[in-house]
CSV table of C-alpha atoms in Angstrom, one decimal:
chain,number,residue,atom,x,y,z
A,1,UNK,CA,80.1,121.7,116.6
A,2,UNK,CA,83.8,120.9,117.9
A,3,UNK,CA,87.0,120.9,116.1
A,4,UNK,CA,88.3,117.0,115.0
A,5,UNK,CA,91.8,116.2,114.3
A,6,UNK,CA,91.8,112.9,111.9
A,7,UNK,CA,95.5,111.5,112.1
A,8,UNK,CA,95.8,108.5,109.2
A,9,UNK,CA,94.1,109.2,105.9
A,10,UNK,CA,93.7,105.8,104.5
A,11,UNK,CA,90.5,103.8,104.0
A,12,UNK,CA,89.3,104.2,107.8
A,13,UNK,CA,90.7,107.7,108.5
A,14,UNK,CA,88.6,108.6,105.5
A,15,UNK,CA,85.4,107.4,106.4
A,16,UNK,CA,86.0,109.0,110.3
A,17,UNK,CA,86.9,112.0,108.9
A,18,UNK,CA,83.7,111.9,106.3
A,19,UNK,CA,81.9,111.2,109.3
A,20,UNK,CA,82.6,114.2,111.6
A,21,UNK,CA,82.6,116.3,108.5
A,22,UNK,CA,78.9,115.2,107.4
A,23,UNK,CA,78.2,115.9,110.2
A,24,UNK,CA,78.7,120.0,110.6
A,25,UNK,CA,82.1,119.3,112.4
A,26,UNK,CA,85.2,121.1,111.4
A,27,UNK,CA,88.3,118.4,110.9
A,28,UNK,CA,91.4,118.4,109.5
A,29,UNK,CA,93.4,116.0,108.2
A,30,UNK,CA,96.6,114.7,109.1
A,31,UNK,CA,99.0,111.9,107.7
A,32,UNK,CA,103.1,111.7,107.3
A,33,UNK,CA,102.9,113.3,104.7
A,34,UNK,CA,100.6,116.6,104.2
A,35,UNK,CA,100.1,115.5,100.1
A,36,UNK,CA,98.8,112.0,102.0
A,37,UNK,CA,96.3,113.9,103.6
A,38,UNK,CA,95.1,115.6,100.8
A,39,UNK,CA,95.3,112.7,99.0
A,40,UNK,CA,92.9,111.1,101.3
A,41,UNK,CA,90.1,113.9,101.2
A,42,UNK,CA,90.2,114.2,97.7
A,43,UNK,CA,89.4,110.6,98.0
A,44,UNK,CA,86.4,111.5,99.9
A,45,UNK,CA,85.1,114.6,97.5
A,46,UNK,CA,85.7,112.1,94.8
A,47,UNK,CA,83.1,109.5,96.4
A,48,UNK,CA,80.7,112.2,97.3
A,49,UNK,CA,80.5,113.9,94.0
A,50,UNK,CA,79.8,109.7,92.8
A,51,UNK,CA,76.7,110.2,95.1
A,52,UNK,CA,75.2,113.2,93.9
A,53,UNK,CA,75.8,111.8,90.3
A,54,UNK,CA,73.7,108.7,91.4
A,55,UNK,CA,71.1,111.0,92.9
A,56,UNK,CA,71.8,109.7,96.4
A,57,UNK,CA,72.9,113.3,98.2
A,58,UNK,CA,72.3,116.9,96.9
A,59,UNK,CA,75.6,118.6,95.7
A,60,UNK,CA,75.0,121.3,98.5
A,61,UNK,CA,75.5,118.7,100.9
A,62,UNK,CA,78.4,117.3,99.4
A,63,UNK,CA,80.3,120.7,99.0
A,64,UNK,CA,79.2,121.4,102.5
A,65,UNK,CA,81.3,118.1,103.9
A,66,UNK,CA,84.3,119.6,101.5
A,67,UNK,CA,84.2,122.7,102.8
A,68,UNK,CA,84.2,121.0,106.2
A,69,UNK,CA,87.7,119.0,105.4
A,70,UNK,CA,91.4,120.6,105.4
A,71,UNK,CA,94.4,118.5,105.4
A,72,UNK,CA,97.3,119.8,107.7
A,73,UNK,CA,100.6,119.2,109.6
A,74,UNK,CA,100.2,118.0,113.4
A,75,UNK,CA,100.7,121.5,114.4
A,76,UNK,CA,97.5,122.7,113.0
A,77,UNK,CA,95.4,120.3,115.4
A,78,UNK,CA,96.7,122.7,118.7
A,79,UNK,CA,93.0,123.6,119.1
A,80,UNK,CA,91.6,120.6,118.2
A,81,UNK,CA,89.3,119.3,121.1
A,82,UNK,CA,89.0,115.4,119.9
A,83,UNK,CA,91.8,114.1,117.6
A,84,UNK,CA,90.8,110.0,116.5
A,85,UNK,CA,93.6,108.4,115.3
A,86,UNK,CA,93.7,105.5,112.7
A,87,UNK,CA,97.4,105.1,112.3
A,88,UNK,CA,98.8,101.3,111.9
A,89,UNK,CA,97.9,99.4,114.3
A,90,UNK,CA,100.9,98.7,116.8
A,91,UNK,CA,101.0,100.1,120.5
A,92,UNK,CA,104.3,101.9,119.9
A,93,UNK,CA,103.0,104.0,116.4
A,94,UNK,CA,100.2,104.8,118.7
A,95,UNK,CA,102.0,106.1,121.8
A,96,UNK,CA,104.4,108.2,119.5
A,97,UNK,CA,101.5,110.0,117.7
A,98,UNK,CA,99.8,111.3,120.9
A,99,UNK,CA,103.6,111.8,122.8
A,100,UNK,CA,104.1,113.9,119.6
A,101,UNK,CA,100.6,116.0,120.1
A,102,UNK,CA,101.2,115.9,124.0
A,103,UNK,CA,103.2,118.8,123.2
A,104,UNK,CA,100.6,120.6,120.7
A,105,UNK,CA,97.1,120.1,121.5
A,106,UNK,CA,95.5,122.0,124.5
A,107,UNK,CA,94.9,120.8,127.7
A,108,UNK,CA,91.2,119.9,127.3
A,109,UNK,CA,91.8,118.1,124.0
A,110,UNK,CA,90.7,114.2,124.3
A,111,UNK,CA,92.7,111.8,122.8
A,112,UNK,CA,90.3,108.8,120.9
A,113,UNK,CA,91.8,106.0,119.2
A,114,UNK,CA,90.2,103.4,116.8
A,115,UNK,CA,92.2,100.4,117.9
A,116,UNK,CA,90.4,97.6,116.8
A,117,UNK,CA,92.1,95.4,119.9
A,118,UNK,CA,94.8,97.0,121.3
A,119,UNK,CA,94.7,98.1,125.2
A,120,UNK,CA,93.7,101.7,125.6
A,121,UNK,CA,95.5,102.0,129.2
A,122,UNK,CA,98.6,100.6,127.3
A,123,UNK,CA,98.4,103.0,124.7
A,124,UNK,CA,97.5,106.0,127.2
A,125,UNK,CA,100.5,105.4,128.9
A,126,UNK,CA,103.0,107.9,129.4
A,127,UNK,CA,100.6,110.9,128.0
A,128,UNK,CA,99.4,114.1,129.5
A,129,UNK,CA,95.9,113.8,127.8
A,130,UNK,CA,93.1,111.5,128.4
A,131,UNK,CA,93.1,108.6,125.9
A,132,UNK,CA,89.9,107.0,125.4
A,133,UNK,CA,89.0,104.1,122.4
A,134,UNK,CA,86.4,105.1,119.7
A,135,UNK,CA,86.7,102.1,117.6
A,136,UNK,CA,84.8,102.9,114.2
A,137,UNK,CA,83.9,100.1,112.0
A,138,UNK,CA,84.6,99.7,108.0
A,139,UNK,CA,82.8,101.8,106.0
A,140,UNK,CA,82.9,104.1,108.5
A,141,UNK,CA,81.0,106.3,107.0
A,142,UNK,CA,78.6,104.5,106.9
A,143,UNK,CA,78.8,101.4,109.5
A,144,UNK,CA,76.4,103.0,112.6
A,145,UNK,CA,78.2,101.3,115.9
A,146,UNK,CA,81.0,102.6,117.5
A,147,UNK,CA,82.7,100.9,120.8
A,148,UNK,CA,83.5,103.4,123.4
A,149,UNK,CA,86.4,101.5,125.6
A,150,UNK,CA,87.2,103.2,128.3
A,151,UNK,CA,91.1,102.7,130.0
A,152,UNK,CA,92.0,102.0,133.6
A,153,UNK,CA,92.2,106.2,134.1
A,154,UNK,CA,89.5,106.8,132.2
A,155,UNK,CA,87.1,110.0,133.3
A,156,UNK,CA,83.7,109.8,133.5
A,157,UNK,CA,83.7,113.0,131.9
A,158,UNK,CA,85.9,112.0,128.9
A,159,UNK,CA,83.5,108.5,128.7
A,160,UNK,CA,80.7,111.1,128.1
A,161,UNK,CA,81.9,113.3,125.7
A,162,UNK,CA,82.4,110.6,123.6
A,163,UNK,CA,79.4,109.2,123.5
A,164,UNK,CA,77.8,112.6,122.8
A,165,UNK,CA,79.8,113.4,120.0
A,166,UNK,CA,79.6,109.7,119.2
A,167,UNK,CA,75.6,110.2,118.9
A,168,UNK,CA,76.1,114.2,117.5
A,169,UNK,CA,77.0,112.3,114.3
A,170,UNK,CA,74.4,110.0,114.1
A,171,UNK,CA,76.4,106.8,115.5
A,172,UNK,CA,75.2,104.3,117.9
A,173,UNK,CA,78.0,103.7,120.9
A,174,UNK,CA,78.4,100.9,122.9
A,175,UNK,CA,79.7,100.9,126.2
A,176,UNK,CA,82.6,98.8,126.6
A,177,UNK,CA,85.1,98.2,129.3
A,178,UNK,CA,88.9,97.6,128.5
A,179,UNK,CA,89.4,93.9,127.2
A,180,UNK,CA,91.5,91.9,124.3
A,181,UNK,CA,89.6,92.2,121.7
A,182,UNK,CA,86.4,94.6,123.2
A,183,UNK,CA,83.1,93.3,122.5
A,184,UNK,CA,82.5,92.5,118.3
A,185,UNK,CA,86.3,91.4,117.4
A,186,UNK,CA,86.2,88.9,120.5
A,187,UNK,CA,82.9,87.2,118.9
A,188,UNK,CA,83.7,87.8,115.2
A,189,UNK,CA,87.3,87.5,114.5
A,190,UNK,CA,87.4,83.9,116.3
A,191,UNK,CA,84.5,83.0,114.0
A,192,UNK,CA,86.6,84.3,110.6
A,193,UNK,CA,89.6,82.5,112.4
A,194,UNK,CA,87.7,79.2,112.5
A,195,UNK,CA,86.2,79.3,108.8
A,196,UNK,CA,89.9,79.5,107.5
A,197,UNK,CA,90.4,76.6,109.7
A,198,UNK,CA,87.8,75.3,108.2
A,199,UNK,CA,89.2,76.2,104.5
A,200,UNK,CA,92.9,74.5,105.4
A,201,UNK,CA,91.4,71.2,106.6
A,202,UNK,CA,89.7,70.7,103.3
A,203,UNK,CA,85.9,70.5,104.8
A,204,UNK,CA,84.8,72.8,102.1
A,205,UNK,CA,85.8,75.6,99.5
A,206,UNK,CA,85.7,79.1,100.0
A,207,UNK,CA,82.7,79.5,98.5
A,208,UNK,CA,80.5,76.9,100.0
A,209,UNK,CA,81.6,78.2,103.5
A,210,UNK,CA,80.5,81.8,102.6
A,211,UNK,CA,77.3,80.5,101.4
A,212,UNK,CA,76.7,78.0,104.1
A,213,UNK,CA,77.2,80.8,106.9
A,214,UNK,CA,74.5,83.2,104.7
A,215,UNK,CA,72.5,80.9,104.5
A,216,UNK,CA,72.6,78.8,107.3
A,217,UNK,CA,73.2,81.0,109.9
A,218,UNK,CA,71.6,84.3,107.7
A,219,UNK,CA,75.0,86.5,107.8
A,220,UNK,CA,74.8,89.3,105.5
A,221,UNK,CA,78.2,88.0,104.1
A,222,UNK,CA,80.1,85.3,104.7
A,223,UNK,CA,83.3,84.7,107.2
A,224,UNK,CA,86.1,84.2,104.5
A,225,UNK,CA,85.1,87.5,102.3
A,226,UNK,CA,84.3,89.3,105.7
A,227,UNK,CA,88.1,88.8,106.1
A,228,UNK,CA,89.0,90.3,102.6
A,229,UNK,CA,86.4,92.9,103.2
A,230,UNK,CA,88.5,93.6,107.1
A,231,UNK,CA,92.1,93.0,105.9
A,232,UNK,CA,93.5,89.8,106.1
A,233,UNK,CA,96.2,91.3,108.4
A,234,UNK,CA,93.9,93.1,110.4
A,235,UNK,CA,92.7,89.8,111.0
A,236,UNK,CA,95.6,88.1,111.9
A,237,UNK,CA,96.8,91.4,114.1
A,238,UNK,CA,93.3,90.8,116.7
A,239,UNK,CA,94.1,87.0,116.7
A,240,UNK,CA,97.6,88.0,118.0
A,241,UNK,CA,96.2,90.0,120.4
A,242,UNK,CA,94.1,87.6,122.1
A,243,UNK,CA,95.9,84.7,121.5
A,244,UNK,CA,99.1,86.8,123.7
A,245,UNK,CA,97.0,88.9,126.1
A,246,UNK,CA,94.8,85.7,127.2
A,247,UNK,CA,96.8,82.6,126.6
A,248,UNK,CA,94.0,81.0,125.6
A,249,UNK,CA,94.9,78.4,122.7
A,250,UNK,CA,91.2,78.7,121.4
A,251,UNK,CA,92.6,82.1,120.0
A,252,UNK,CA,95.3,80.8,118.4
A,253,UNK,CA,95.4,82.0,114.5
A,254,UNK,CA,95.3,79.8,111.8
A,255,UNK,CA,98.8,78.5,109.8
A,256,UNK,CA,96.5,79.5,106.3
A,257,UNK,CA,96.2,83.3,107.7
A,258,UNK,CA,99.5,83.5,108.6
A,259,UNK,CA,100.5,82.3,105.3
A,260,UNK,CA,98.3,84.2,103.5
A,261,UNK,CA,99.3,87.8,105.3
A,262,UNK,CA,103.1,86.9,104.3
A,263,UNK,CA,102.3,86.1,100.9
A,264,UNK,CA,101.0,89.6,101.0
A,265,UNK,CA,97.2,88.3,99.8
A,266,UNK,CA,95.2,90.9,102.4
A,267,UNK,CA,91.9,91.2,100.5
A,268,UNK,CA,90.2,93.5,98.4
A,269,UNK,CA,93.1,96.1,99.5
A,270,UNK,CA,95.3,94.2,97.4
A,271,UNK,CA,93.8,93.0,94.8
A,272,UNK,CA,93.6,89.4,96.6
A,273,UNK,CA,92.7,87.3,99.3
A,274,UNK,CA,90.2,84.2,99.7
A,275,UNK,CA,88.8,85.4,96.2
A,276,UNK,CA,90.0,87.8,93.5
A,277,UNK,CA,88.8,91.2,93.2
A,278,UNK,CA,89.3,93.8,89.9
């Protein structure tokens, strides 16, 4: 089993990190703060221990994934051999993580990000280590794909150990080669785009969109509280993205998002978005 370095212990770096650890790996936590990262796997014990209580997993399962977490500083993550980071999602808070752990990890140790768009040779610039994307999905935990984007100086080598450990804990990758947006953000996020579109012209109310796409086109959820479930900013970031690195004015993001993300109405993560949420 290898040694994972987790670096962001929010809602995504927790589910990664629950991940690797489920799955026999040792990983270690990281944030800005080291009371973050123990915030964020006491998070984690806190959902597993609402599992066993449900009778979904047996509590020596769960205390097994504890005893697989530790939260740490970046220089515990020297003999790391993958570190995944899920830090906020801007080029430049990327590159200065792994410049930072440049300097730390070994040689051999691979460098993953979960960008959701950004470009991975972009990001890899500059950097001893190989940088590879492993782009989880939300819940992580529990969401099976994972895009493996490989860079303009990606190895072949790197592009298969991440799929190995990729499958090791019980994920499905997908092969994908660099572009804005990789392969399920460049069909889906233009789709959420275009219901909100669809909201601010007055065709229909939040509701009846969501229902008309599960229904009509038999999504498991609908576009609008798809984009409260993502992030409303998140959204709005991977419009950005395409909308700049293709020029394309199909990609353009829609005046409502915009407003919405200023407003500071993300979705469930605070509290409101499209609809309300306890």
């Amino acid at each position: 089993m290898s040694k994972i370095g987790v670096v962001g212990a929010g809602t995504m770096g927790q589910g990664i990190a629950q991940s690797f650890a489920s799955a026999g790996n040792q990983v270690t936590v990281c944030d800005i703060k080291l009371e973050w990262a123990q915030n964020g796997i006491n998070k984690i014990g806190a959902k597993l221990d609402k599992l066993v209580s449900r009778g979904k997993v047996e509590q020596s399962f769960a205390d097994e994934v504890k005893g697989n977490l530790k939260a740490g500083e970046y220089a515990d993550l020297a003999d790391a051999d993958y570190i995944v980071e899920a830090v906020l999602e801007q080029v430049s808070v990327k590159q200065d993580l792994f410049k930072q752990l440049d300097d730390i990890c070994k040689d051999s140790t691979i460098f993953c990000t979960n960008t959701s768009s950004l470009s991975i040779t972009e990001i890899a610039n500059g950097i001893k280590h190989e940088v590879i994307g492993m782009h989880f999905f939300n819940p992580a935990d529990r969401m099976k794909l994972i895009e493996v984007i490989r860079g303009e100086n990606t190895a072949d080598a790197t592009n298969d150990a991440v799929i190995e450990l990729s499958k090791q804990i019980g994920k499905t990758p997908v092969q994908v080669n660099e572009a804005p947006g990789f392969v399920v953000n460049r069909i889906l996020v233009p789709m959420i785009n275009e219901g909100i579109f669809v909201l601010q012209e007055g065709v229909a109310s939040a509701e009846d969109i969501d229902t008309a796409m599960k229904l009509g086109a038999n999504h498991p959820m609908g576009p609008l509280a798809l984009a409260d479930l993502i992030g409303l900013d998140i959204v709005l970031d991977v419009m950005e993205v395409l909308y700049t690195e293709t020029g394309d004015s199909k990609y353009r993001p829609c005046t409502l998002l915009k407003k919405m993300v200023r407003a500071g109405k993300l979705g469930r993560k605070t509290g409101e978005g499209f609809y309300k949420y306890n």
